CSV table of C-alpha atoms and ligand atoms in Angstrom, one decimal:
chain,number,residue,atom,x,y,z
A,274,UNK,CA,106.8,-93.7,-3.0
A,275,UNK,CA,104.8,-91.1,-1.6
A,276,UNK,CA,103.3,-90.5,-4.7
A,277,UNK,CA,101.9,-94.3,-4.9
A,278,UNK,CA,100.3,-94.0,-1.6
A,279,UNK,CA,99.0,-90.6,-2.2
A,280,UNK,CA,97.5,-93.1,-5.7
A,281,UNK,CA,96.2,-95.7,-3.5
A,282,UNK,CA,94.5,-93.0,-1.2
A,283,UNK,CA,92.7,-91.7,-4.3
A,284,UNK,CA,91.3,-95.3,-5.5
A,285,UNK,CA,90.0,-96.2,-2.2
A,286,UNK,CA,87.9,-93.6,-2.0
A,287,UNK,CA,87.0,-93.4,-5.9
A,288,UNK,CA,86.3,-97.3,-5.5
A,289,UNK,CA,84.4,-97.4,-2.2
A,290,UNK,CA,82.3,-94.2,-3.5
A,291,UNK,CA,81.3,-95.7,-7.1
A,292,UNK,CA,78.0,-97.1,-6.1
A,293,UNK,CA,76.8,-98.4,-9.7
A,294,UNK,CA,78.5,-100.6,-11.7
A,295,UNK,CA,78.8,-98.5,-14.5
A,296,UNK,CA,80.6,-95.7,-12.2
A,297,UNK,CA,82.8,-98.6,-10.6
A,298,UNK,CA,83.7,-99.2,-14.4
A,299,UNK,CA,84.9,-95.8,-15.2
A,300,UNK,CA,87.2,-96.0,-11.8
A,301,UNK,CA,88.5,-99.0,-13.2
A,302,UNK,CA,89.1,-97.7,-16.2
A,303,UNK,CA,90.3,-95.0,-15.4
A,304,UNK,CA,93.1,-97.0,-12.9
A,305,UNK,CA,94.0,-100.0,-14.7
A,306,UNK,CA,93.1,-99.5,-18.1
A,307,UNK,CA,95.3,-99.2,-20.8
A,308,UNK,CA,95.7,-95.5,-20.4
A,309,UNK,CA,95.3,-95.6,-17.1
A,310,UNK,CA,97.3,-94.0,-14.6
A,311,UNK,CA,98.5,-97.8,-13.1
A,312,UNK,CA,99.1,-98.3,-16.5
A,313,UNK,CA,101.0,-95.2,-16.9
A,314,UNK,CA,102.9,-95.6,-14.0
A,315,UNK,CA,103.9,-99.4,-15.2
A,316,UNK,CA,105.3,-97.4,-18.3
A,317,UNK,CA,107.4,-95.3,-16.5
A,318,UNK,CA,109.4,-98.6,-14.8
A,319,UNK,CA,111.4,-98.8,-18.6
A,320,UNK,CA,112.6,-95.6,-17.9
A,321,UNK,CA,114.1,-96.4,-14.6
A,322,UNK,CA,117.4,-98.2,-13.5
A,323,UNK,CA,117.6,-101.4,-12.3
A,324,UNK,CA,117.8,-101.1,-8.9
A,325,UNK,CA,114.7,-98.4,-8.8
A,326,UNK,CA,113.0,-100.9,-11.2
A,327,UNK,CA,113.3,-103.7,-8.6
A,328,UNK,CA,111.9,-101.3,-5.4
A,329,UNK,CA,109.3,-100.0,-7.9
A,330,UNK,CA,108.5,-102.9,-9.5
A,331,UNK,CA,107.1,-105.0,-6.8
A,332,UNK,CA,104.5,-102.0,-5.2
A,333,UNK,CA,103.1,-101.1,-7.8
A,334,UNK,CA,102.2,-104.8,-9.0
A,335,UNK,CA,100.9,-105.5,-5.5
A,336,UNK,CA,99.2,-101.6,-6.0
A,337,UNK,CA,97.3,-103.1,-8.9
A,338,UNK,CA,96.6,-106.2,-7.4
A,339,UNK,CA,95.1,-104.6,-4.5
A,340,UNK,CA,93.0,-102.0,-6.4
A,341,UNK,CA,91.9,-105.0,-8.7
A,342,UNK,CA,90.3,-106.7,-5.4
A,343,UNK,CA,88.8,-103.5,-4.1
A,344,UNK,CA,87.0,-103.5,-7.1
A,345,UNK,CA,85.5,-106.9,-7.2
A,346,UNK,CA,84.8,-106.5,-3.4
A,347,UNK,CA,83.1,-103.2,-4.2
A,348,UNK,CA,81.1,-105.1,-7.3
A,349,UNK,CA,80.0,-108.0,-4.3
A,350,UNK,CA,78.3,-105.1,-2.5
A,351,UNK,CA,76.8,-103.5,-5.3
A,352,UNK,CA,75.3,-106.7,-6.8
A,353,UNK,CA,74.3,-107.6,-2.8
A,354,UNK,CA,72.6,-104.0,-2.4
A,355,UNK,CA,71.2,-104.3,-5.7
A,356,UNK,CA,69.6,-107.9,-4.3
A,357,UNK,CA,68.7,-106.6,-1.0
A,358,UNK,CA,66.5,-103.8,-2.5
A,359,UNK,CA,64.9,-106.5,-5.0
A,360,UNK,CA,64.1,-108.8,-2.1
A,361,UNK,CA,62.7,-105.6,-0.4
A,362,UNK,CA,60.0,-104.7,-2.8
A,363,UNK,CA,59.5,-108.1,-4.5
A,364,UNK,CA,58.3,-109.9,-1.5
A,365,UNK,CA,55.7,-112.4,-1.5
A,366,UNK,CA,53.4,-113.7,1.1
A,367,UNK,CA,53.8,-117.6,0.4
A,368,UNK,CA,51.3,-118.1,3.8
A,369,UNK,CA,48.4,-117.1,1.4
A,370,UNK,CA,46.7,-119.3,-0.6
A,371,UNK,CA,47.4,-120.0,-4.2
A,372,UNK,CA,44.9,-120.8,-6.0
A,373,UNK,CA,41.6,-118.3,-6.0
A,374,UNK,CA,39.2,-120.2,-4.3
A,375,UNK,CA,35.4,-121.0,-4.6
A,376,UNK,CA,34.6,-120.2,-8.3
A,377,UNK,CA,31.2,-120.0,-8.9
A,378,UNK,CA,28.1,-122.0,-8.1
A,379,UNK,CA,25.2,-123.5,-9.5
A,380,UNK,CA,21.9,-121.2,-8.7
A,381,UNK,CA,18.8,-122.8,-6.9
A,382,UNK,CA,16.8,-122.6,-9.4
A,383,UNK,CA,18.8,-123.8,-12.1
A,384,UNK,CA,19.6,-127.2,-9.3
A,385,UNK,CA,15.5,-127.1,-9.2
A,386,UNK,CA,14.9,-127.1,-12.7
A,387,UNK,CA,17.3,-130.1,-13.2
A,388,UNK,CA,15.6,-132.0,-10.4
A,389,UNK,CA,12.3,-131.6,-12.0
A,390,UNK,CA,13.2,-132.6,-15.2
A,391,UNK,CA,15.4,-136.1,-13.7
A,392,UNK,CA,11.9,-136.7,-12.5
A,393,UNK,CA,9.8,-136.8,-15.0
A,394,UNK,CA,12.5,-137.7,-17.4
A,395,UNK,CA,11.9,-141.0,-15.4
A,396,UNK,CA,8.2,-141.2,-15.8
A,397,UNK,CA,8.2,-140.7,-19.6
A,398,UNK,CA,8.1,-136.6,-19.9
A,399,UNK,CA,9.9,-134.6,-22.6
A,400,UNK,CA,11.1,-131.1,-22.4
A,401,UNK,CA,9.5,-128.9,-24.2
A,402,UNK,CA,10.0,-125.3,-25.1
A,403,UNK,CA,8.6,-122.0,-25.9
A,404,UNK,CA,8.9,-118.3,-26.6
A,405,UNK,CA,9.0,-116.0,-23.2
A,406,UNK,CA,7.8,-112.9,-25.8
A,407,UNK,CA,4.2,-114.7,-26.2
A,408,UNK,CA,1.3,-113.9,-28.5
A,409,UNK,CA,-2.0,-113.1,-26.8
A,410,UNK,CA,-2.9,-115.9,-28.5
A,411,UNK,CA,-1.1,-118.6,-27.2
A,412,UNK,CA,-0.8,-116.8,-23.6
A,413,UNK,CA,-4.8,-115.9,-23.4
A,414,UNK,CA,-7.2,-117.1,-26.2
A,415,UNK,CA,-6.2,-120.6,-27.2
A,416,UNK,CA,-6.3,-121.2,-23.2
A,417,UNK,CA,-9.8,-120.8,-23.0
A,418,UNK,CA,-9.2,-117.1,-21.9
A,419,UNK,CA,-10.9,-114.8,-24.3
A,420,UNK,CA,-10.5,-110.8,-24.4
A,421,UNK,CA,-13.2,-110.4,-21.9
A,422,UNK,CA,-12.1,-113.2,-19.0
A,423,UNK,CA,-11.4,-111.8,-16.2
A,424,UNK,CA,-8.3,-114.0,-15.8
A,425,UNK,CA,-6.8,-111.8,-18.2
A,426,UNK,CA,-6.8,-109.0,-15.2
A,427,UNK,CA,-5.7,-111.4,-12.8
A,428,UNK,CA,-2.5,-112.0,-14.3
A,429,UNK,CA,-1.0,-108.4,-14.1
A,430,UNK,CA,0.2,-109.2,-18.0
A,431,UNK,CA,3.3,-107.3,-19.5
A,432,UNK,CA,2.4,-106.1,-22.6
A,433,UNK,CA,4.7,-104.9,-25.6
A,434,UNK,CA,3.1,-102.0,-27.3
A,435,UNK,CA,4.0,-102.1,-30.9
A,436,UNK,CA,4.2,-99.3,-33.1
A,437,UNK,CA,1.1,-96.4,-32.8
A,438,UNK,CA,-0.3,-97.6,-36.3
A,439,UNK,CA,0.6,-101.1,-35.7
A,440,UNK,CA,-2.7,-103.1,-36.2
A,441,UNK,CA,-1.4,-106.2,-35.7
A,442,UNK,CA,-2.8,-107.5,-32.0
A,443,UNK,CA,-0.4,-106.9,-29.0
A,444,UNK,CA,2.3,-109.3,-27.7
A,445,UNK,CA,3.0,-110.4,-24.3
A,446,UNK,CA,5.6,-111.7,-21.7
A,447,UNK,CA,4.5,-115.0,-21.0
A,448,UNK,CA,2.1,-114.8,-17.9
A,449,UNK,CA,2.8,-118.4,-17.1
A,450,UNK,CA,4.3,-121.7,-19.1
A,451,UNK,CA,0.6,-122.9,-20.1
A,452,UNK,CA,1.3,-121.2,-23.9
A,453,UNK,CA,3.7,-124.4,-24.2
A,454,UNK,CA,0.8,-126.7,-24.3
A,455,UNK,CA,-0.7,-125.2,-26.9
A,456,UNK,CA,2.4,-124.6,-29.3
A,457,UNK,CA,3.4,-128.2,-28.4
A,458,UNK,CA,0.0,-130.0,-29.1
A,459,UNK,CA,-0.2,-128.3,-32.1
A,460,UNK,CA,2.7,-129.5,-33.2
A,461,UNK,CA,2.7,-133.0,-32.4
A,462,UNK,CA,-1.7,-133.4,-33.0
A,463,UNK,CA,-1.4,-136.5,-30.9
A,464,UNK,CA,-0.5,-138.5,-27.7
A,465,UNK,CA,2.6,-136.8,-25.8
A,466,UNK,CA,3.7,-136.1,-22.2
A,467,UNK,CA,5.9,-133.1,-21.8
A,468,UNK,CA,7.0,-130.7,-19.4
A,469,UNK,CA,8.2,-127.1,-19.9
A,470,UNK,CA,10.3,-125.4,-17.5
A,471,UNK,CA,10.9,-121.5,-18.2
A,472,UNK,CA,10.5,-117.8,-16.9
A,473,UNK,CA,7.2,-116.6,-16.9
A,474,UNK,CA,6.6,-112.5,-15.9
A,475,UNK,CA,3.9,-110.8,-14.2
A,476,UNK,CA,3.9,-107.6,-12.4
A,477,UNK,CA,3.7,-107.9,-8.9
A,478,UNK,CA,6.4,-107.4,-6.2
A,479,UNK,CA,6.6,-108.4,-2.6
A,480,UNK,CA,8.0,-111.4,0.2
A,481,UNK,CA,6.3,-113.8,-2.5
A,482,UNK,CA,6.2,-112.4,-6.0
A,483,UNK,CA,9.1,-111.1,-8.6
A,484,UNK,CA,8.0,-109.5,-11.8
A,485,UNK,CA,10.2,-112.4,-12.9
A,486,UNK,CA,9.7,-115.8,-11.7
A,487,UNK,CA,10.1,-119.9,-13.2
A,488,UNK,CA,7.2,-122.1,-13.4
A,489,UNK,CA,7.4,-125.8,-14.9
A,490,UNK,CA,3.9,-126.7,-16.9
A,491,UNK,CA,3.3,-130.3,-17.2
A,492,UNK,CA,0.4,-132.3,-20.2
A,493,UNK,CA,0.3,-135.7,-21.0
A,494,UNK,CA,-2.0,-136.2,-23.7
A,495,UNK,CA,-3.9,-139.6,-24.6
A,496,UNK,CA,-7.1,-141.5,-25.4
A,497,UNK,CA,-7.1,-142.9,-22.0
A,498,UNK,CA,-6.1,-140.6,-19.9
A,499,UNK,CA,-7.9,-139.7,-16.1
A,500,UNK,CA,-7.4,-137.6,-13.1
A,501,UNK,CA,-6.1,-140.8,-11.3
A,502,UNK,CA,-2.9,-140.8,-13.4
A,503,UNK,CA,-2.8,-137.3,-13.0
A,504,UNK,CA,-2.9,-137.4,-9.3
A,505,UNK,CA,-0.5,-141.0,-9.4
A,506,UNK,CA,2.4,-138.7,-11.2
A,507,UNK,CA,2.0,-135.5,-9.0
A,508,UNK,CA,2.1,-138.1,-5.8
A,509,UNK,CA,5.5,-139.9,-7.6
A,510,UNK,CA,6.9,-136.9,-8.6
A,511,UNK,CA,6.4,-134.6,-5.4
A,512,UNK,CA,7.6,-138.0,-3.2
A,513,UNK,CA,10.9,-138.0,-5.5
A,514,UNK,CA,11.3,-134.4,-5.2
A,515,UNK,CA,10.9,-133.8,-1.4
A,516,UNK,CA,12.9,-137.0,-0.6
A,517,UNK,CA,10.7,-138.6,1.3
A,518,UNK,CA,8.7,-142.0,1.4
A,519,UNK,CA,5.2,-140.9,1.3
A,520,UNK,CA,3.5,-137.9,0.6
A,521,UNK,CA,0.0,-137.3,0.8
A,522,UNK,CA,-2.1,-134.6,-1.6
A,523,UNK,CA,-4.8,-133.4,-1.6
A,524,UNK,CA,-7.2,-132.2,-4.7
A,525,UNK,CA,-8.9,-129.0,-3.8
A,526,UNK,CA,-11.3,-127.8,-6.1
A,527,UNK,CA,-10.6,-124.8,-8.5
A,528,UNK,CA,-11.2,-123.0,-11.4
A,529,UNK,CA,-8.8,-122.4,-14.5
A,530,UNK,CA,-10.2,-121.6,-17.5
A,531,UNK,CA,-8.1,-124.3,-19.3
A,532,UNK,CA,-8.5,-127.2,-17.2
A,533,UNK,CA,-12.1,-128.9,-15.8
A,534,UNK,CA,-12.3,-130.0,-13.7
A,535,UNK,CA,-9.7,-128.4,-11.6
A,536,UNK,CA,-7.7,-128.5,-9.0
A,537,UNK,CA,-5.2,-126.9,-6.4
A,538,UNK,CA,-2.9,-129.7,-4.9
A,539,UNK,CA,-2.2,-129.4,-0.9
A,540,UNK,CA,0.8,-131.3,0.4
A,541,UNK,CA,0.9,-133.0,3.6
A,542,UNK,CA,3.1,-131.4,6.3
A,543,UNK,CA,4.4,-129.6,9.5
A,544,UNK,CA,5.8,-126.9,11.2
A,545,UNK,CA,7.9,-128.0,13.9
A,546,UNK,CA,10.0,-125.2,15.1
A,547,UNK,CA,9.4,-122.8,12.1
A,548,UNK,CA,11.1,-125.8,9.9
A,549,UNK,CA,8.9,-127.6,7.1
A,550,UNK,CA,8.4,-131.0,7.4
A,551,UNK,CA,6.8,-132.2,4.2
A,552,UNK,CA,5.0,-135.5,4.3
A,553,UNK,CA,3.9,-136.0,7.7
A,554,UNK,CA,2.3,-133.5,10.1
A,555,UNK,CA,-1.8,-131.9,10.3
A,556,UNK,CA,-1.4,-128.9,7.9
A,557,UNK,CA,-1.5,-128.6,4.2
A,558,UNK,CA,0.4,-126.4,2.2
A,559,UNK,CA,-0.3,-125.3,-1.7
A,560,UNK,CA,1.8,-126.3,-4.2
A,561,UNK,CA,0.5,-126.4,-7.9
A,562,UNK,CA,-2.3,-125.8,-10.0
A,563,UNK,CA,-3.7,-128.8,-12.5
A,564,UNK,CA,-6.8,-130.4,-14.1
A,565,UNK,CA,-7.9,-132.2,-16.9
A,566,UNK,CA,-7.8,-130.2,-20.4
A,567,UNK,CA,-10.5,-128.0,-21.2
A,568,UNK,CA,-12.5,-129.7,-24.0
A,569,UNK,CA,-12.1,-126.2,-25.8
A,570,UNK,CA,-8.2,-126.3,-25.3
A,571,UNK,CA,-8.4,-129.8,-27.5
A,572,UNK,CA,-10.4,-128.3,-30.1
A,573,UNK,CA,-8.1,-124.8,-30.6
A,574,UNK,CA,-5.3,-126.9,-31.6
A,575,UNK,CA,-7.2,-129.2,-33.5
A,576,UNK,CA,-7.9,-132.4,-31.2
A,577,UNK,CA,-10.8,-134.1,-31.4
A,578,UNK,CA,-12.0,-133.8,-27.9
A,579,UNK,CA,-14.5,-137.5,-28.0
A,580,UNK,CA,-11.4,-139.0,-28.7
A,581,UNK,CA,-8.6,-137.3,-26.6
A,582,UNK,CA,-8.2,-136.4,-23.1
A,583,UNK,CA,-5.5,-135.4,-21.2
A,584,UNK,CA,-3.9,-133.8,-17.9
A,585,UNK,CA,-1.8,-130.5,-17.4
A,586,UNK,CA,0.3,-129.2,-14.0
A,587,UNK,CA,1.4,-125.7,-13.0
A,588,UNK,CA,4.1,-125.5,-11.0
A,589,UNK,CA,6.4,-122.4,-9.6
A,590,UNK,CA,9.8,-124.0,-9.7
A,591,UNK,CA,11.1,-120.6,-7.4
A,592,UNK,CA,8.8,-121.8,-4.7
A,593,UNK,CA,9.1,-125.8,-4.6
A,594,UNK,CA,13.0,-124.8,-4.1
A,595,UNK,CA,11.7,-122.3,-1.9
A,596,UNK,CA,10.5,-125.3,0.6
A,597,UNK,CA,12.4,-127.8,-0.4
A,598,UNK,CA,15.4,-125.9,0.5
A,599,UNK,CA,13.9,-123.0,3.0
A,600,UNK,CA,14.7,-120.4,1.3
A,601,UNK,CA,12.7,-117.5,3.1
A,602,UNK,CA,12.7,-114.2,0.4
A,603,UNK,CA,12.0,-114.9,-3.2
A,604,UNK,CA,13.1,-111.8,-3.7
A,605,UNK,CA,16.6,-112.8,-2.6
A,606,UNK,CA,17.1,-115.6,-5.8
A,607,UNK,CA,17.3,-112.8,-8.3
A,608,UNK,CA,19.5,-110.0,-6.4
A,609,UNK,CA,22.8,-111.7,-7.1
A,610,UNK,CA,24.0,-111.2,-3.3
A,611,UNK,CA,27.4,-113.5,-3.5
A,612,UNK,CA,26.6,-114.7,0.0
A,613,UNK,CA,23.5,-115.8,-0.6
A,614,UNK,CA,24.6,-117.7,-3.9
A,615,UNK,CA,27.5,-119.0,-1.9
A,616,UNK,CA,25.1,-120.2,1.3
A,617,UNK,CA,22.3,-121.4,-1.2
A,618,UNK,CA,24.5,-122.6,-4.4
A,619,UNK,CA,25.3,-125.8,-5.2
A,620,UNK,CA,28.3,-127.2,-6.7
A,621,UNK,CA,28.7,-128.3,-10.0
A,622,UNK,CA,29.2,-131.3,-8.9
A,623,UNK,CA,25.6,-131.9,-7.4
A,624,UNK,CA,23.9,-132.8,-10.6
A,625,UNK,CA,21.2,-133.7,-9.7
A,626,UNK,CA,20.4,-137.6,-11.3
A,627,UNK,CA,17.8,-140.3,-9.5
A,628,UNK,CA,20.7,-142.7,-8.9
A,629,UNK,CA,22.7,-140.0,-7.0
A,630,UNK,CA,20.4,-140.3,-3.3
A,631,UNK,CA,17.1,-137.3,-5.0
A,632,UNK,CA,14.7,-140.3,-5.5
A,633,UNK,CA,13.9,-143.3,-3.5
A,634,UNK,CA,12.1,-144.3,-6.9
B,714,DAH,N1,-1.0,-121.4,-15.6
B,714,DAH,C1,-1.4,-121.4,-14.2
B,714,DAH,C2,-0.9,-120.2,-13.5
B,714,DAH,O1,0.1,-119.7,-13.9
B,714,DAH,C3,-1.0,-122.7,-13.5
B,714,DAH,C4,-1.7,-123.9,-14.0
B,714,DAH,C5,-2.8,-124.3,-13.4
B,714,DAH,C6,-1.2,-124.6,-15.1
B,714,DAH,C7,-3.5,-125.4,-13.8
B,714,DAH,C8,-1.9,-125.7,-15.6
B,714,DAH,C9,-3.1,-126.1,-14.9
B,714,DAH,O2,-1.5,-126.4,-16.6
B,714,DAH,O3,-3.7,-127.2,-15.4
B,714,DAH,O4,-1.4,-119.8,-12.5
């Protein structure tokens, strides 16, 4: 008898110390399996008389019974520890948010570019397109600006030296989106009306100026074209793009080497408590460059200048979103600051189409 309970003794502790399952096996094992000493102990009952067999019997069933429960009891507690410690370091915070939000958005200038273009989609205009690495050619000489101009200083070119022997003459960055006209024109040798939004590089850098900016150049070719339908587009367009009813320009006179006569259009507007106002108001503000075409532009691309005439627009897309949205710095459209793109970004949503509240066409 004493030697049972001495037994039990030894399992409870064995059994409340295992604190794996694998060591809780071995205990087990190690009591009730088949060589175990339970086991062992059952053996020794066929040995025994009947009376002992019938005292015996009975406590060392209940013995087994017991040490069977202990274990499952001890395998809860494992399996409950084992649980705790997951729920400990696997913890999640189900107050934050679950999906990442904002994704990106669309830049100014890219909005800008797509406004323009819904414009003059509207009155007739194509895209057209060009090369930003520009031959002096198209950038300077077929504009009316030979070697000599002056313009050519003005402009604060990039230039890409070639090789030391390389006789072949030097290629640009675009200056501005004027080359367009040229490699369009020659091309179609006829009527057209495009527009041809791009970047356009100069060296210069302040509040104002980026080495890297966008301009949008605008030509409508014709035999009947005047300065009237030049100023009738740039009064529909800038009316549409402002969102507002009326806008008033006016033509100040200018010099371009590729357009003559020409002009610098003033806008119409305000300054009521440092916020534009643009339509209404006593000052002017500049916003783009035009003319007609040069008679020598015509001829450099092979138009016969009795016959055709035509009008062409320079615009900087950077600072039309500049007012139109009050943007402050150019500087700041091209540093990548994720506040400013998320303050000054539009959503992908917002594309911009004249049926969607930009025009009051
Ligand atoms: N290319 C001019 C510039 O970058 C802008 C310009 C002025 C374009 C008059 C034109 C124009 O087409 O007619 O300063």
């Amino acid at each position: 008898m004493n030697e049972i309970s001495e037994l039990r003794k030894r399992y409870l502790v064995l059994i409340n110390s295992a604190d794996t399952d694998s060591a809780l096996e071995d205990v087990r094992i190690k009591a009730l399996g088949k060589k175990g000493e339970i086991a062992l102990k059952m053996r020794e009952l066929g040995k025994m008389n009947m009376e002992q067999r019938q005292a015996q019997g009975p406590v060392l069933n209940a013995l087994k019974e017991e040490i069977n429960n202990l274990i499952k009891t001890q395998k809860d507690n494992i399996e409950g520890q084992l649980l705790d410690s997951r729920v400990a370091s696997e913890w999640m915070d189900i107050s934050c948010s679950t999906r990442l939000s904002g994704g990106g958005s669309v830049h100014p200038v890219t909005q800008v570019t797509e406004e323009v273009i819904a414009i003059f989609s509207s009155l007739g205009f194509k895209v057209a397109d060009g090369p930003q690495v520009e031959s002096d050619y198209y950038n300077f000489d077929a504009l009316n600006i030979p070697p000599e101009h002056p313009a050519r200083q003005e402009f604060d070119t990039f230039y890409i030296s070639g090789d030391e022997d390389d006789q072949t003459p030097s290629n640009v960055l675009r200056t501005h989106t004027s080359p367009v006209q040229i490699r369009h024109m020659q091309q179609v040798n006829g009527p057209c009306r495009i527009i041809a939004p791009g970047r356009v590089f100069r060296s210069d850098y302040d509040q104002t100026h980026t080495p890297m900016f966008h301009q949008v150049e605008g030509l409508a070719i014709d035999t009947d074209i005047s300065m009237a339908n030049l100023k009738w587009v740039l009064e529909e367009f800038c009316r549409a793009f402002f969102e507002v009813e009326t806008v008033q320009l006016r033509f100040r006179s200018s010099h371009f080497p590729f357009t003559e006569p020409s002009a610098e259009v003033d806008i119409r507007c305000s300054w009521v408590d440092n916020q534009l106002k643009i339509g209404e108001g006593n000052d002017w503000m500049e916003i783009l460059g035009s003319g007609m075409v040069h008679p020598k532009v015509l001829e450099a691309v092979g138009l016969d200048s009795d016959k055709y005439q035509g009008f062409a627009f320079g615009v900087g897309i950077d600072r039309i979103a500049m007012l139109k949205y009050g943007i402050p710095d150019l500087r700041s459209f091209f540093d990548s600051d994720l506040r400013w793109l998320r303050h000054f970004g539009f959503s992908g949503n917002d594309y911009p189409a004249l049926h969607s509240g930009l025009s009051k066409f």
